[in-house]
Amino acid sequence: MQLLRLSTALALVGAATAFAPAPRAPRAAAPALQAKGKKIAFGYKNTVFENEVGALPPLGFWDPMAVTLGASQERFDRLREVELKHGRVSMLAILGHIATASGMRWDAAYDAAGHTFKEVPAGLAAFSKIGGPGLQWIILTVGVLEIGFYECKDDVAADYEARMDKMGWTDAKKRSKKNIEINNGRAAMMGILGLMVHEQINNDPYVLNAILGAPVRFNELYGA
């Protein structure tokens, strides 16, 4: 029970802080920005950015850690970029978790020794199998993607705006789609965190399935 309480607390704290950029050197913020906000139950409601994409009823622009208190538009745009990126990664992570938990694997080797993806369990347990070389490949792949996106992010943004215009989407529809992406990303960040926490608690990440009477025998073929 103590472990469950600790995991729950970590999940709540992680959801609010894990995706903020690395701290930067302090800088003065405009007094007008510092004043526009109010404390509410369980957090801080910023009124400066209340019309931004992602600020939806009933909370509006809710900032539980007051990260945007006194922030400039540039700072907000950077935080939003990080939120979008982590939301997209988390959506892919959820999909990958479900796919591998169902038994889907590439029929190929992932290292020079001939170890195959079929030998790798799903979830966090995969790290116990792939070892150092596999982890190095993951870090290298993430690094290449990160650098590549940084170099072309403006072109990517312009391209998807042009594609939406080509499809005849109104500004209202564009905003709706952007809100959907942000909300799905937020849900996915909480979802993948929940899967990891429950895997560590009792190796039952799909606890909802068990509650509904259809338990998932997670990693059963890998001795878990």
PDB file of C-alpha atoms in Angstrom:
ATOM      1  CA  MET A   1       0.000   0.000   0.000  1.00  0.00           C
ATOM      2  CA  GLN A   2       2.884   2.381   0.803  1.00  0.00           C
ATOM      3  CA  LEU A   3       4.420   1.580  -2.591  1.00  0.00           C
ATOM      4  CA  LEU A   4       1.099   2.350  -4.285  1.00  0.00           C
ATOM      5  CA  ARG A   5       0.830   5.690  -2.492  1.00  0.00           C
ATOM      6  CA  LEU A   6       4.402   6.594  -3.395  1.00  0.00           C
ATOM      7  CA  SER A   7       3.861   5.621  -7.045  1.00  0.00           C
ATOM      8  CA  THR A   8       0.676   7.678  -7.204  1.00  0.00           C
ATOM      9  CA  ALA A   9       2.442  10.709  -5.763  1.00  0.00           C
ATOM     10  CA  LEU A  10       5.302  10.344  -8.218  1.00  0.00           C
ATOM     11  CA  ALA A  11       2.830  10.039 -11.094  1.00  0.00           C
ATOM     12  CA  LEU A  12       1.095  13.283 -10.134  1.00  0.00           C
ATOM     13  CA  VAL A  13       4.342  15.188  -9.680  1.00  0.00           C
ATOM     14  CA  GLY A  14       5.835  13.732 -12.847  1.00  0.00           C
ATOM     15  CA  ALA A  15       2.828  14.711 -14.924  1.00  0.00           C
ATOM     16  CA  ALA A  16       3.261  18.323 -13.955  1.00  0.00           C
ATOM     17  CA  THR A  17       7.045  18.662 -14.100  1.00  0.00           C
ATOM     18  CA  ALA A  18       8.623  15.947 -16.237  1.00  0.00           C
ATOM     19  CA  PHE A  19       8.066  17.672 -19.530  1.00  0.00           C
ATOM     20  CA  ALA A  20       9.294  21.172 -18.725  1.00  0.00           C
ATOM     21  CA  PRO A  21      12.505  22.287 -20.457  1.00  0.00           C
ATOM     22  CA  ALA A  22      15.792  22.446 -18.564  1.00  0.00           C
ATOM     23  CA  PRO A  23      16.041  25.487 -16.252  1.00  0.00           C
ATOM     24  CA  ARG A  24      17.423  28.622 -17.842  1.00  0.00           C
ATOM     25  CA  ALA A  25      19.156  31.591 -16.313  1.00  0.00           C
ATOM     26  CA  PRO A  26      16.649  33.843 -14.502  1.00  0.00           C
ATOM     27  CA  ARG A  27      15.492  36.871 -16.426  1.00  0.00           C
ATOM     28  CA  ALA A  28      13.239  39.758 -15.619  1.00  0.00           C
ATOM     29  CA  ALA A  29       9.625  39.389 -16.710  1.00  0.00           C
ATOM     30  CA  ALA A  30       7.271  42.179 -17.626  1.00  0.00           C
ATOM     31  CA  PRO A  31       5.266  43.324 -14.570  1.00  0.00           C
ATOM     32  CA  ALA A  32       2.062  43.193 -16.645  1.00  0.00           C
ATOM     33  CA  LEU A  33       2.601  39.462 -17.217  1.00  0.00           C
ATOM     34  CA  GLN A  34       3.380  38.775 -13.573  1.00  0.00           C
ATOM     35  CA  ALA A  35       0.113  40.272 -12.404  1.00  0.00           C
ATOM     36  CA  LYS A  36      -2.280  38.450 -14.706  1.00  0.00           C
ATOM     37  CA  GLY A  37      -3.126  35.250 -12.923  1.00  0.00           C
ATOM     38  CA  LYS A  38      -4.910  33.901  -9.885  1.00  0.00           C
ATOM     39  CA  LYS A  39      -4.605  31.065  -7.450  1.00  0.00           C
ATOM     40  CA  ILE A  40      -7.240  28.361  -7.670  1.00  0.00           C
ATOM     41  CA  ALA A  41      -7.688  25.002  -6.000  1.00  0.00           C
ATOM     42  CA  PHE A  42      -4.835  22.634  -6.894  1.00  0.00           C
ATOM     43  CA  GLY A  43      -2.820  25.113  -8.901  1.00  0.00           C
ATOM     44  CA  TYR A  44      -2.507  28.415 -10.643  1.00  0.00           C
ATOM     45  CA  LYS A  45      -4.741  29.768 -13.406  1.00  0.00           C
ATOM     46  CA  ASN A  46      -2.850  32.026 -15.806  1.00  0.00           C
ATOM     47  CA  THR A  47      -5.029  34.617 -17.532  1.00  0.00           C
ATOM     48  CA  VAL A  48      -2.312  35.868 -19.907  1.00  0.00           C
ATOM     49  CA  PHE A  49      -2.471  32.781 -22.116  1.00  0.00           C
ATOM     50  CA  GLU A  50      -6.129  31.894 -21.577  1.00  0.00           C
ATOM     51  CA  ASN A  51      -6.890  32.214 -25.300  1.00  0.00           C
ATOM     52  CA  GLU A  52      -4.071  29.931 -26.423  1.00  0.00           C
ATOM     53  CA  VAL A  53      -4.706  26.555 -28.061  1.00  0.00           C
ATOM     54  CA  GLY A  54      -5.106  23.919 -25.353  1.00  0.00           C
ATOM     55  CA  ALA A  55      -6.846  26.212 -22.847  1.00  0.00           C
ATOM     56  CA  LEU A  56     -10.208  24.477 -22.633  1.00  0.00           C
ATOM     57  CA  PRO A  57     -13.177  24.362 -20.240  1.00  0.00           C
ATOM     58  CA  PRO A  58     -13.609  23.805 -17.386  1.00  0.00           C
ATOM     59  CA  LEU A  59     -10.088  24.747 -16.243  1.00  0.00           C
ATOM     60  CA  GLY A  60      -9.056  27.102 -19.033  1.00  0.00           C
ATOM     61  CA  PHE A  61      -5.306  27.716 -18.973  1.00  0.00           C
ATOM     62  CA  TRP A  62      -4.426  25.733 -15.848  1.00  0.00           C
ATOM     63  CA  ASP A  63      -0.803  25.823 -14.680  1.00  0.00           C
ATOM     64  CA  PRO A  64      -0.491  23.644 -11.540  1.00  0.00           C
ATOM     65  CA  MET A  65       3.211  24.431 -11.030  1.00  0.00           C
ATOM     66  CA  ALA A  66       3.012  28.123 -12.007  1.00  0.00           C
ATOM     67  CA  VAL A  67       5.640  27.495 -14.705  1.00  0.00           C
ATOM     68  CA  THR A  68       4.263  30.284 -16.895  1.00  0.00           C
ATOM     69  CA  LEU A  69       3.937  32.863 -14.132  1.00  0.00           C
ATOM     70  CA  GLY A  70       5.668  35.948 -15.510  1.00  0.00           C
ATOM     71  CA  ALA A  71       6.662  34.118 -18.696  1.00  0.00           C
ATOM     72  CA  SER A  72       7.112  35.876 -22.017  1.00  0.00           C
ATOM     73  CA  GLN A  73       5.412  34.730 -25.214  1.00  0.00           C
ATOM     74  CA  GLU A  74       8.747  33.273 -26.330  1.00  0.00           C
ATOM     75  CA  ARG A  75       8.974  31.213 -23.149  1.00  0.00           C
ATOM     76  CA  PHE A  76       5.401  30.027 -23.554  1.00  0.00           C
ATOM     77  CA  ASP A  77       6.016  29.006 -27.177  1.00  0.00           C
ATOM     78  CA  ARG A  78       9.040  26.971 -26.065  1.00  0.00           C
ATOM     79  CA  LEU A  79       7.000  25.196 -23.367  1.00  0.00           C
ATOM     80  CA  ARG A  80       4.224  24.490 -25.860  1.00  0.00           C
ATOM     81  CA  GLU A  81       6.752  23.026 -28.328  1.00  0.00           C
ATOM     82  CA  VAL A  82       8.059  20.692 -25.628  1.00  0.00           C
ATOM     83  CA  GLU A  83       4.525  19.705 -24.599  1.00  0.00           C
ATOM     84  CA  LEU A  84       3.581  18.880 -28.176  1.00  0.00           C
ATOM     85  CA  LYS A  85       6.732  16.839 -28.743  1.00  0.00           C
ATOM     86  CA  HIS A  86       6.353  14.798 -25.580  1.00  0.00           C
ATOM     87  CA  GLY A  87       2.678  14.266 -26.286  1.00  0.00           C
ATOM     88  CA  ARG A  88       3.473  12.903 -29.750  1.00  0.00           C
ATOM     89  CA  VAL A  89       6.220  10.654 -28.369  1.00  0.00           C
ATOM     90  CA  SER A  90       3.842   9.392 -25.684  1.00  0.00           C
ATOM     91  CA  MET A  91       1.133   8.592 -28.234  1.00  0.00           C
ATOM     92  CA  LEU A  92       3.667   6.522 -30.167  1.00  0.00           C
ATOM     93  CA  ALA A  93       4.808   4.917 -26.895  1.00  0.00           C
ATOM     94  CA  ILE A  94       1.249   3.865 -26.030  1.00  0.00           C
ATOM     95  CA  LEU A  95       0.802   2.371 -29.491  1.00  0.00           C
ATOM     96  CA  GLY A  96       4.142   0.564 -29.263  1.00  0.00           C
ATOM     97  CA  HIS A  97       3.328  -0.755 -25.795  1.00  0.00           C
ATOM     98  CA  ILE A  98       0.003  -2.162 -26.950  1.00  0.00           C
ATOM     99  CA  ALA A  99       1.535  -3.671 -30.087  1.00  0.00           C
ATOM    100  CA  THR A 100       4.412  -5.403 -28.289  1.00  0.00           C
ATOM    101  CA  ALA A 101       2.205  -6.530 -25.400  1.00  0.00           C
ATOM    102  CA  SER A 102      -0.019  -8.258 -27.971  1.00  0.00           C
ATOM    103  CA  GLY A 103       3.003 -10.163 -29.296  1.00  0.00           C
ATOM    104  CA  MET A 104       3.881  -8.139 -32.391  1.00  0.00           C
ATOM    105  CA  ARG A 105       7.619  -8.185 -33.135  1.00  0.00           C
ATOM    106  CA  TRP A 106       9.960  -7.593 -36.055  1.00  0.00           C
ATOM    107  CA  ASP A 107      11.424 -10.838 -37.339  1.00  0.00           C
ATOM    108  CA  ALA A 108      14.959  -9.479 -37.371  1.00  0.00           C
ATOM    109  CA  ALA A 109      18.091  -9.171 -35.247  1.00  0.00           C
ATOM    110  CA  TYR A 110      18.759  -5.991 -33.295  1.00  0.00           C
ATOM    111  CA  ASP A 111      22.501  -6.542 -32.705  1.00  0.00           C
ATOM    112  CA  ALA A 112      25.545  -8.153 -34.293  1.00  0.00           C
ATOM    113  CA  ALA A 113      25.264 -11.160 -31.970  1.00  0.00           C
ATOM    114  CA  GLY A 114      22.044 -12.187 -33.679  1.00  0.00           C
ATOM    115  CA  HIS A 115      19.620 -11.497 -30.842  1.00  0.00           C
ATOM    116  CA  THR A 116      16.156 -10.948 -32.297  1.00  0.00           C
ATOM    117  CA  PHE A 117      13.300  -8.647 -31.395  1.00  0.00           C
ATOM    118  CA  LYS A 118      11.159 -11.731 -30.722  1.00  0.00           C
ATOM    119  CA  GLU A 119      13.315 -12.401 -27.658  1.00  0.00           C
ATOM    120  CA  VAL A 120      12.621  -8.976 -26.158  1.00  0.00           C
ATOM    121  CA  PRO A 121       9.754  -8.610 -23.652  1.00  0.00           C
ATOM    122  CA  ALA A 122       7.371  -5.646 -23.700  1.00  0.00           C
ATOM    123  CA  GLY A 123       7.461  -2.573 -21.501  1.00  0.00           C
ATOM    124  CA  LEU A 124      10.282  -1.643 -19.153  1.00  0.00           C
ATOM    125  CA  ALA A 125      11.323  -5.281 -19.000  1.00  0.00           C
ATOM    126  CA  ALA A 126      12.823  -4.826 -22.467  1.00  0.00           C
ATOM    127  CA  PHE A 127      15.769  -2.944 -20.966  1.00  0.00           C
ATOM    128  CA  SER A 128      16.809  -6.031 -19.026  1.00  0.00           C
ATOM    129  CA  LYS A 129      17.187  -7.868 -22.341  1.00  0.00           C
ATOM    130  CA  ILE A 130      18.678  -5.415 -24.816  1.00  0.00           C
ATOM    131  CA  GLY A 131      21.591  -4.423 -22.570  1.00  0.00           C
ATOM    132  CA  GLY A 132      24.085  -1.648 -23.248  1.00  0.00           C
ATOM    133  CA  PRO A 133      24.332  -1.982 -27.060  1.00  0.00           C
ATOM    134  CA  GLY A 134      20.547  -1.853 -27.487  1.00  0.00           C
ATOM    135  CA  LEU A 135      20.287   1.167 -25.226  1.00  0.00           C
ATOM    136  CA  GLN A 136      23.030   2.910 -27.192  1.00  0.00           C
ATOM    137  CA  TRP A 137      21.066   2.400 -30.410  1.00  0.00           C
ATOM    138  CA  ILE A 138      17.975   3.903 -28.796  1.00  0.00           C
ATOM    139  CA  ILE A 139      19.895   6.966 -27.593  1.00  0.00           C
ATOM    140  CA  LEU A 140      21.537   7.386 -31.007  1.00  0.00           C
ATOM    141  CA  THR A 141      18.178   7.130 -32.802  1.00  0.00           C
ATOM    142  CA  VAL A 142      16.561   9.674 -30.486  1.00  0.00           C
ATOM    143  CA  GLY A 143      19.519  12.014 -30.955  1.00  0.00           C
ATOM    144  CA  VAL A 144      19.343  11.814 -34.751  1.00  0.00           C
ATOM    145  CA  LEU A 145      15.585  12.480 -34.721  1.00  0.00           C
ATOM    146  CA  GLU A 146      15.990  15.385 -32.300  1.00  0.00           C
ATOM    147  CA  ILE A 147      18.709  17.067 -34.373  1.00  0.00           C
ATOM    148  CA  GLY A 148      16.886  16.385 -37.625  1.00  0.00           C
ATOM    149  CA  PHE A 149      13.626  17.883 -36.385  1.00  0.00           C
ATOM    150  CA  TYR A 150      15.389  20.941 -34.983  1.00  0.00           C
ATOM    151  CA  GLU A 151      16.878  21.625 -38.401  1.00  0.00           C
ATOM    152  CA  CYS A 152      13.570  21.415 -40.273  1.00  0.00           C
ATOM    153  CA  LYS A 153      10.875  22.250 -37.703  1.00  0.00           C
ATOM    154  CA  ASP A 154       9.976  25.572 -39.327  1.00  0.00           C
ATOM    155  CA  ASP A 155       9.559  23.886 -42.713  1.00  0.00           C
ATOM    156  CA  VAL A 156       7.438  21.161 -41.124  1.00  0.00           C
ATOM    157  CA  ALA A 157       5.180  23.726 -39.430  1.00  0.00           C
ATOM    158  CA  ALA A 158       4.753  25.667 -42.667  1.00  0.00           C
ATOM    159  CA  ASP A 159       4.015  22.463 -44.568  1.00  0.00           C
ATOM    160  CA  TYR A 160       1.217  21.271 -42.307  1.00  0.00           C
ATOM    161  CA  GLU A 161      -0.325  24.746 -42.253  1.00  0.00           C
ATOM    162  CA  ALA A 162      -0.273  24.711 -46.062  1.00  0.00           C
ATOM    163  CA  ARG A 163      -1.835  21.247 -46.123  1.00  0.00           C
ATOM    164  CA  MET A 164      -4.668  22.366 -43.836  1.00  0.00           C
ATOM    165  CA  ASP A 165      -5.272  25.388 -46.059  1.00  0.00           C
ATOM    166  CA  LYS A 166      -5.298  23.149 -49.132  1.00  0.00           C
ATOM    167  CA  MET A 167      -8.018  21.011 -47.542  1.00  0.00           C
ATOM    168  CA  GLY A 168     -10.087  24.133 -47.014  1.00  0.00           C
ATOM    169  CA  TRP A 169     -10.037  24.046 -43.221  1.00  0.00           C
ATOM    170  CA  THR A 170     -11.259  27.174 -41.477  1.00  0.00           C
ATOM    171  CA  ASP A 171      -9.358  28.738 -38.581  1.00  0.00           C
ATOM    172  CA  ALA A 172     -11.937  27.253 -36.211  1.00  0.00           C
ATOM    173  CA  LYS A 173     -11.382  23.748 -37.563  1.00  0.00           C
ATOM    174  CA  LYS A 174      -7.607  24.152 -37.397  1.00  0.00           C
ATOM    175  CA  ARG A 175      -7.890  25.207 -33.769  1.00  0.00           C
ATOM    176  CA  SER A 176     -10.169  22.265 -33.019  1.00  0.00           C
ATOM    177  CA  LYS A 177      -7.702  19.791 -34.531  1.00  0.00           C
ATOM    178  CA  LYS A 178      -4.800  21.345 -32.611  1.00  0.00           C
ATOM    179  CA  ASN A 179      -6.796  21.106 -29.375  1.00  0.00           C
ATOM    180  CA  ILE A 180      -7.496  17.444 -30.097  1.00  0.00           C
ATOM    181  CA  GLU A 181      -3.807  16.719 -30.656  1.00  0.00           C
ATOM    182  CA  ILE A 182      -2.770  18.465 -27.452  1.00  0.00           C
ATOM    183  CA  ASN A 183      -5.434  16.693 -25.380  1.00  0.00           C
ATOM    184  CA  ASN A 184      -4.591  13.299 -26.854  1.00  0.00           C
ATOM    185  CA  GLY A 185      -0.931  13.956 -26.123  1.00  0.00           C
ATOM    186  CA  ARG A 186      -1.682  14.926 -22.524  1.00  0.00           C
ATOM    187  CA  ALA A 187      -3.745  11.784 -22.043  1.00  0.00           C
ATOM    188  CA  ALA A 188      -0.973   9.690 -23.603  1.00  0.00           C
ATOM    189  CA  MET A 189       1.646  11.171 -21.253  1.00  0.00           C
ATOM    190  CA  MET A 190      -0.467  10.156 -18.266  1.00  0.00           C
ATOM    191  CA  GLY A 191      -1.278   6.825 -19.923  1.00  0.00           C
ATOM    192  CA  ILE A 192       2.295   5.695 -20.588  1.00  0.00           C
ATOM    193  CA  LEU A 193       3.298   6.837 -17.100  1.00  0.00           C
ATOM    194  CA  GLY A 194       0.471   4.735 -15.661  1.00  0.00           C
ATOM    195  CA  LEU A 195       1.537   1.693 -17.686  1.00  0.00           C
ATOM    196  CA  MET A 196       5.101   1.985 -16.400  1.00  0.00           C
ATOM    197  CA  VAL A 197       4.044   2.489 -12.776  1.00  0.00           C
ATOM    198  CA  HIS A 198       1.680  -0.501 -12.761  1.00  0.00           C
ATOM    199  CA  GLU A 199       4.252  -2.694 -14.478  1.00  0.00           C
ATOM    200  CA  GLN A 200       6.646  -1.965 -11.624  1.00  0.00           C
ATOM    201  CA  ILE A 201       4.016  -2.453  -8.917  1.00  0.00           C
ATOM    202  CA  ASN A 202       2.764  -5.918  -9.881  1.00  0.00           C
ATOM    203  CA  ASN A 203       3.593  -6.497 -13.551  1.00  0.00           C
ATOM    204  CA  ASP A 204       0.016  -5.701 -14.533  1.00  0.00           C
ATOM    205  CA  PRO A 205       0.134  -2.504 -16.620  1.00  0.00           C
ATOM    206  CA  TYR A 206      -3.279  -3.166 -18.150  1.00  0.00           C
ATOM    207  CA  VAL A 207      -5.009  -3.131 -14.784  1.00  0.00           C
ATOM    208  CA  LEU A 208      -8.217  -1.795 -16.352  1.00  0.00           C
ATOM    209  CA  ASN A 209      -8.545  -4.997 -18.366  1.00  0.00           C
ATOM    210  CA  ALA A 210      -8.326  -7.013 -15.158  1.00  0.00           C
ATOM    211  CA  ILE A 211     -11.004  -4.854 -13.540  1.00  0.00           C
ATOM    212  CA  LEU A 212     -13.264  -5.467 -16.545  1.00  0.00           C
ATOM    213  CA  GLY A 213     -12.729  -9.218 -16.331  1.00  0.00           C
ATOM    214  CA  ALA A 214     -10.358  -9.572 -19.289  1.00  0.00           C
ATOM    215  CA  PRO A 215      -6.859  -9.662 -17.745  1.00  0.00           C
ATOM    216  CA  VAL A 216      -3.795  -9.361 -19.955  1.00  0.00           C
ATOM    217  CA  ARG A 217      -1.093 -11.946 -19.292  1.00  0.00           C
ATOM    218  CA  PHE A 218       1.664  -9.417 -19.645  1.00  0.00           C
ATOM    219  CA  ASN A 219       5.021 -10.864 -20.733  1.00  0.00           C
ATOM    220  CA  GLU A 220       3.861 -14.347 -19.754  1.00  0.00           C
ATOM    221  CA  LEU A 221       6.004 -15.931 -22.498  1.00  0.00           C
ATOM    222  CA  TYR A 222       9.107 -14.183 -21.142  1.00  0.00           C
ATOM    223  CA  GLY A 223       8.938 -15.569 -17.613  1.00  0.00           C
ATOM    224  CA  ALA A 224       7.373 -12.458 -16.087  1.00  0.00           C
TER     225      ALA A 224
END
